[in-house]
CSV table of N, CA and C in Angstrom, one decimal:
chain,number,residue,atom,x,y,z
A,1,UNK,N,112.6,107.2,80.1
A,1,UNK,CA,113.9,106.7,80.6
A,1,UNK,C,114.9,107.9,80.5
A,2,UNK,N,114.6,108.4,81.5
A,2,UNK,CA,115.5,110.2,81.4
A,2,UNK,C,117.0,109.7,82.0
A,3,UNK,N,117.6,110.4,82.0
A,3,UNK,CA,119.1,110.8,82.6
A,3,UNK,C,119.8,111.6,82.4
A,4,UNK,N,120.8,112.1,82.6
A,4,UNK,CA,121.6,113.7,82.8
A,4,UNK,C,122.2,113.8,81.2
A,5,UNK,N,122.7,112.3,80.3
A,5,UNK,CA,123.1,112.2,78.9
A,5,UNK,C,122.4,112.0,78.3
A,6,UNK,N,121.6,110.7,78.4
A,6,UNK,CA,120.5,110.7,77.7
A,6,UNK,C,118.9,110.3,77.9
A,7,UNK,N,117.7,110.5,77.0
A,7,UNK,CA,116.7,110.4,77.4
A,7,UNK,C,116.4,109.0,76.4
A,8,UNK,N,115.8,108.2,76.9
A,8,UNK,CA,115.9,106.8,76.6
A,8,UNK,C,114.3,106.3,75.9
A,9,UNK,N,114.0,106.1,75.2
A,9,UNK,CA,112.4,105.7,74.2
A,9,UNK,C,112.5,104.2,74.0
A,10,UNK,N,110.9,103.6,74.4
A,10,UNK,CA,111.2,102.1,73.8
A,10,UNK,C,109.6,102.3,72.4
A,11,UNK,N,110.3,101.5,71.5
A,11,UNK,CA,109.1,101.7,70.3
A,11,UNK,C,108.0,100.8,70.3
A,12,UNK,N,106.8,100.4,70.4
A,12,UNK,CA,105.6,99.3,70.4
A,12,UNK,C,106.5,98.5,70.3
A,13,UNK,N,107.2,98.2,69.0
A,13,UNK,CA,107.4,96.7,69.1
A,13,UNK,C,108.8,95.9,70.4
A,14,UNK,N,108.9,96.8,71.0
A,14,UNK,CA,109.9,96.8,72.1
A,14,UNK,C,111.0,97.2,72.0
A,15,UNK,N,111.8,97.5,70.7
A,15,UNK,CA,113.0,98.2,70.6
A,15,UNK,C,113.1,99.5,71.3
A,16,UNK,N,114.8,100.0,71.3
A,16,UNK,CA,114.9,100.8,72.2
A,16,UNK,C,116.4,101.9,71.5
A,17,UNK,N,115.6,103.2,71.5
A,17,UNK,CA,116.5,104.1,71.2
A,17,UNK,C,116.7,105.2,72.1
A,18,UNK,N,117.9,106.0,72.1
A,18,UNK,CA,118.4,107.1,73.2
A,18,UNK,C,118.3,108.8,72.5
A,19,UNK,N,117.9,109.4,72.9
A,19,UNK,CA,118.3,111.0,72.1
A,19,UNK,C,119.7,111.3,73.5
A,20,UNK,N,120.4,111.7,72.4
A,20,UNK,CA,122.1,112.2,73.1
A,20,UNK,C,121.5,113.6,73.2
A,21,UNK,N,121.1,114.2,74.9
A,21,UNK,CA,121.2,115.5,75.2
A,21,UNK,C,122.2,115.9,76.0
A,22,UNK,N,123.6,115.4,75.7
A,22,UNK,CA,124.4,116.1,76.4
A,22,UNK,C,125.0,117.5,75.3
A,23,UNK,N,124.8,118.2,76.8
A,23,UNK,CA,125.0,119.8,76.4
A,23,UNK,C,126.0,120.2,75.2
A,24,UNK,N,126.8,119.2,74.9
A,24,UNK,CA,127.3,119.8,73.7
A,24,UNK,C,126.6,119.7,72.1
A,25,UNK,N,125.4,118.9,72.5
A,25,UNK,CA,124.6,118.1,71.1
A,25,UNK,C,123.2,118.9,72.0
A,26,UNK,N,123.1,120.1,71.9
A,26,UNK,CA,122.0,120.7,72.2
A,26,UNK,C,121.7,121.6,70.9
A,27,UNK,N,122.4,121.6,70.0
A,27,UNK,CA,121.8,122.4,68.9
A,27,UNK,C,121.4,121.2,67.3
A,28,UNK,N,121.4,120.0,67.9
A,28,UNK,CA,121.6,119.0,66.8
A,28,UNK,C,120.6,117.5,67.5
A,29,UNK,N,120.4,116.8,66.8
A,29,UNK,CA,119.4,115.8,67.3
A,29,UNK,C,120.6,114.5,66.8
A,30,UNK,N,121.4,114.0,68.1
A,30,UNK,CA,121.8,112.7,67.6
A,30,UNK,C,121.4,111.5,68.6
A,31,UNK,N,121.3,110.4,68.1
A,31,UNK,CA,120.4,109.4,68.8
A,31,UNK,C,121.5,107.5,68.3
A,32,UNK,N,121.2,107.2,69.6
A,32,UNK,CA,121.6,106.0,69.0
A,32,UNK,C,120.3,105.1,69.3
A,33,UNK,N,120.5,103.9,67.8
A,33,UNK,CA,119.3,103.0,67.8
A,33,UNK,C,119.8,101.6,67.6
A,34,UNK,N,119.2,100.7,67.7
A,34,UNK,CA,119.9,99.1,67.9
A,34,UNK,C,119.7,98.9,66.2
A,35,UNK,N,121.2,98.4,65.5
A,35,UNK,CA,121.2,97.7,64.6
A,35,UNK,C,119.7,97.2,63.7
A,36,UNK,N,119.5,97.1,62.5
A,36,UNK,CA,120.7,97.3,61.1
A,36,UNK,C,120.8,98.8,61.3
A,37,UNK,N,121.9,99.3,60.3
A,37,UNK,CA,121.5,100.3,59.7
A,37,UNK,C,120.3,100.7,59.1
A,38,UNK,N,119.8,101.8,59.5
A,38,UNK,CA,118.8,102.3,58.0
A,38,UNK,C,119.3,102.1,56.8
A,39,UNK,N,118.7,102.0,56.1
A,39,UNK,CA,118.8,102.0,54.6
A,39,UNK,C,119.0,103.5,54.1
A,40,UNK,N,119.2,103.6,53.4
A,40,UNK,CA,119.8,105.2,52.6
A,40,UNK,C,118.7,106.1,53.3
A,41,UNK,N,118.3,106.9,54.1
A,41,UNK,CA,117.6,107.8,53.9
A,41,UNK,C,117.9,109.5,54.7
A,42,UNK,N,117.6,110.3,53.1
A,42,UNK,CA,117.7,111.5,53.5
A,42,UNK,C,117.8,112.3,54.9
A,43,UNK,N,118.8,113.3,54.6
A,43,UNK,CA,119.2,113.6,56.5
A,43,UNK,C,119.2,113.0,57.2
A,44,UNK,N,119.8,111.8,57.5
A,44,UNK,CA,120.3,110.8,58.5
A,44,UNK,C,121.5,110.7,58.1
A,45,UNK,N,122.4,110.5,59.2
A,45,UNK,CA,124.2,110.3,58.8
A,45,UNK,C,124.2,109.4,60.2
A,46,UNK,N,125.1,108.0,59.3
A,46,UNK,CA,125.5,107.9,60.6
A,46,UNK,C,127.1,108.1,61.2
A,47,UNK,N,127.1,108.3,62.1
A,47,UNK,CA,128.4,108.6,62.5
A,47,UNK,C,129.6,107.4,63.1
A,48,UNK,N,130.6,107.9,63.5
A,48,UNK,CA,131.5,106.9,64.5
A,48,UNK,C,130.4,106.5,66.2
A,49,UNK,N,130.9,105.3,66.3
A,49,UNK,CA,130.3,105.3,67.9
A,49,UNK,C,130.5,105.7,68.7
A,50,UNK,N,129.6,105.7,69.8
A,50,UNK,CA,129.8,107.0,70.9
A,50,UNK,C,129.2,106.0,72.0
A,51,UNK,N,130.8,105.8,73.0
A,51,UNK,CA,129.9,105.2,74.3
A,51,UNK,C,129.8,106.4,75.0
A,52,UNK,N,128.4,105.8,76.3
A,52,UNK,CA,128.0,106.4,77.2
A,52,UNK,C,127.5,105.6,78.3
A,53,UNK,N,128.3,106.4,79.4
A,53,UNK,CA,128.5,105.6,81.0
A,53,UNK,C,126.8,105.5,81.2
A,54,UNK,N,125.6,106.3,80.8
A,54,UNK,CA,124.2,106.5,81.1
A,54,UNK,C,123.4,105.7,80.5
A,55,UNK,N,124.0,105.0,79.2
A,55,UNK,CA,123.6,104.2,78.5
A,55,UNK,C,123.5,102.4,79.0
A,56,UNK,N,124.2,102.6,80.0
A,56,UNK,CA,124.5,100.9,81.4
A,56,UNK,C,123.3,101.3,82.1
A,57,UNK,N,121.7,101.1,81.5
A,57,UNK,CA,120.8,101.4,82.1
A,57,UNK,C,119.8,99.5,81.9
A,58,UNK,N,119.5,98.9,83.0
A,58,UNK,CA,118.5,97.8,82.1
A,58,UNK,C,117.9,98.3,80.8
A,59,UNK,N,116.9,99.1,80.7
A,59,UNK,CA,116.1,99.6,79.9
A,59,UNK,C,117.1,99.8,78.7
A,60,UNK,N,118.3,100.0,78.8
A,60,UNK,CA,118.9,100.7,77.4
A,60,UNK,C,120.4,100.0,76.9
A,61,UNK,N,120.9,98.9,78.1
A,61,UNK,CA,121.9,97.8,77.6
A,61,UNK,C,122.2,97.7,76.5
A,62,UNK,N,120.9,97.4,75.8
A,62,UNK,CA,121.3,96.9,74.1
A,62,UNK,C,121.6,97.8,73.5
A,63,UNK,N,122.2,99.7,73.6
A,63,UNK,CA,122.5,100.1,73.0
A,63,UNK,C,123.6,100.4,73.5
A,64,UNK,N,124.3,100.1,75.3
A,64,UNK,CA,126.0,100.1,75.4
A,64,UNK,C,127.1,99.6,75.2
A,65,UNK,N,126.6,98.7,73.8
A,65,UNK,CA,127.7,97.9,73.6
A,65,UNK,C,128.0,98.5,72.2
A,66,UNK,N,129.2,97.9,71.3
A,66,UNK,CA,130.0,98.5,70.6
A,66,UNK,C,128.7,98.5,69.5
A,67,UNK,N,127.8,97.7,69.3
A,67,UNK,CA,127.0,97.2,68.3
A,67,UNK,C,126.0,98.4,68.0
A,68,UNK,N,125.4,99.3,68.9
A,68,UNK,CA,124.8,100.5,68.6
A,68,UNK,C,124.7,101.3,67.6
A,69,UNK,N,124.0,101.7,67.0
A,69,UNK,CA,124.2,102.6,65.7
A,69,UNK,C,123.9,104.2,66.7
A,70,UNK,N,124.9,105.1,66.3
A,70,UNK,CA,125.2,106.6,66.5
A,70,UNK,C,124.8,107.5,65.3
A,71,UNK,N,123.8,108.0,65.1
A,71,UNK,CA,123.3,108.7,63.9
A,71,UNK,C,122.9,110.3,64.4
A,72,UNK,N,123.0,110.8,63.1
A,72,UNK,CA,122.6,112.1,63.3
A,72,UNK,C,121.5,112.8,62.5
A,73,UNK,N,120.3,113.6,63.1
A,73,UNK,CA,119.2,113.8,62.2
A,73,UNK,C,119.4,115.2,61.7
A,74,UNK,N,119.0,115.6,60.0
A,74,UNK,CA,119.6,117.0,60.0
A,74,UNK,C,118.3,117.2,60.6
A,75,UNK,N,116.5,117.3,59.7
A,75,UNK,CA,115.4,118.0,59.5
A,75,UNK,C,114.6,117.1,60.7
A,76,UNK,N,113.5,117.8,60.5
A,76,UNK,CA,112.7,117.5,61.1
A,76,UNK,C,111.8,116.1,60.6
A,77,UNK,N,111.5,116.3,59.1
A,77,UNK,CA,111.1,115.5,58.2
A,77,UNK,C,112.3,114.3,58.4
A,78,UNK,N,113.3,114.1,58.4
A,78,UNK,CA,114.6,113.4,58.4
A,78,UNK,C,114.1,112.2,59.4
A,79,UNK,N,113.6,113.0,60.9
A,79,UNK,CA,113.7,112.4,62.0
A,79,UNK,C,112.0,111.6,61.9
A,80,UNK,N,110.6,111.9,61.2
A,80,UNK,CA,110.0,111.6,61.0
A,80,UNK,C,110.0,109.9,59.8
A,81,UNK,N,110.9,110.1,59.0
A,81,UNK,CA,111.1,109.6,58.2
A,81,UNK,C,111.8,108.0,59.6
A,82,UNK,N,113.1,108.8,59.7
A,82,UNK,CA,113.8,107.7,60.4
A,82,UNK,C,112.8,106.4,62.1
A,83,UNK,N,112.2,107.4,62.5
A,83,UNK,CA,110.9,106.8,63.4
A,83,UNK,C,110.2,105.8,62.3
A,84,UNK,N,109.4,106.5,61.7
A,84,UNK,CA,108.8,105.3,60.4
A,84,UNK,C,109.5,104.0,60.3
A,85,UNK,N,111.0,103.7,59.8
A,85,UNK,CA,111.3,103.2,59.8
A,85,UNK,C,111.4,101.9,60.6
A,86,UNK,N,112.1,102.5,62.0
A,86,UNK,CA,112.9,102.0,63.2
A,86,UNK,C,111.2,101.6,64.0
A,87,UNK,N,110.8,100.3,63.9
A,87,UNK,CA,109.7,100.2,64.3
A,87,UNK,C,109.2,100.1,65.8
């Protein structure tokens, strides 16, 4: 689920998360994922929310609204960890 801001992923169990590649987040991996929060874990921050006009996609609705979680991954391990999770 590509687009010019974001690239859109749905997980097996059908949830659905975005990686934010707009060109100013080209040196950093931030992603929004549908509600709860994670739970505490290492290198994940979440941040303030972030709409996105690319995010009004069928496939990716449930993350245009204010309810989205906007996070940021420092490591690589970070972003392994947070996948695990987010099923």
């Amino acid at each position: 689920m590509e687009n010019k801001k974001v690239m859109g992923f749905r997980t097996r169990s059908g949830k659905v998360l975005a990686l934010d590649v707009y060109p100013e987040n080209i040196d950093r991996v931030r992603l929004w994922i549908e509600p709860p929060e994670p739970a505490s874990l290492a290198g994940v921050s979440l941040l303030s929310s972030k709409k996105c006009a690319d995010l009004r996609r069928p496939e990716l609705n449930r993350l245009s609204d204010a309810e989205a979680l906007y996070l940021e991954v420092e490591t690589k391990q970070a972003l392994h960890n947070l996948l695990r999770w987010y099923p």
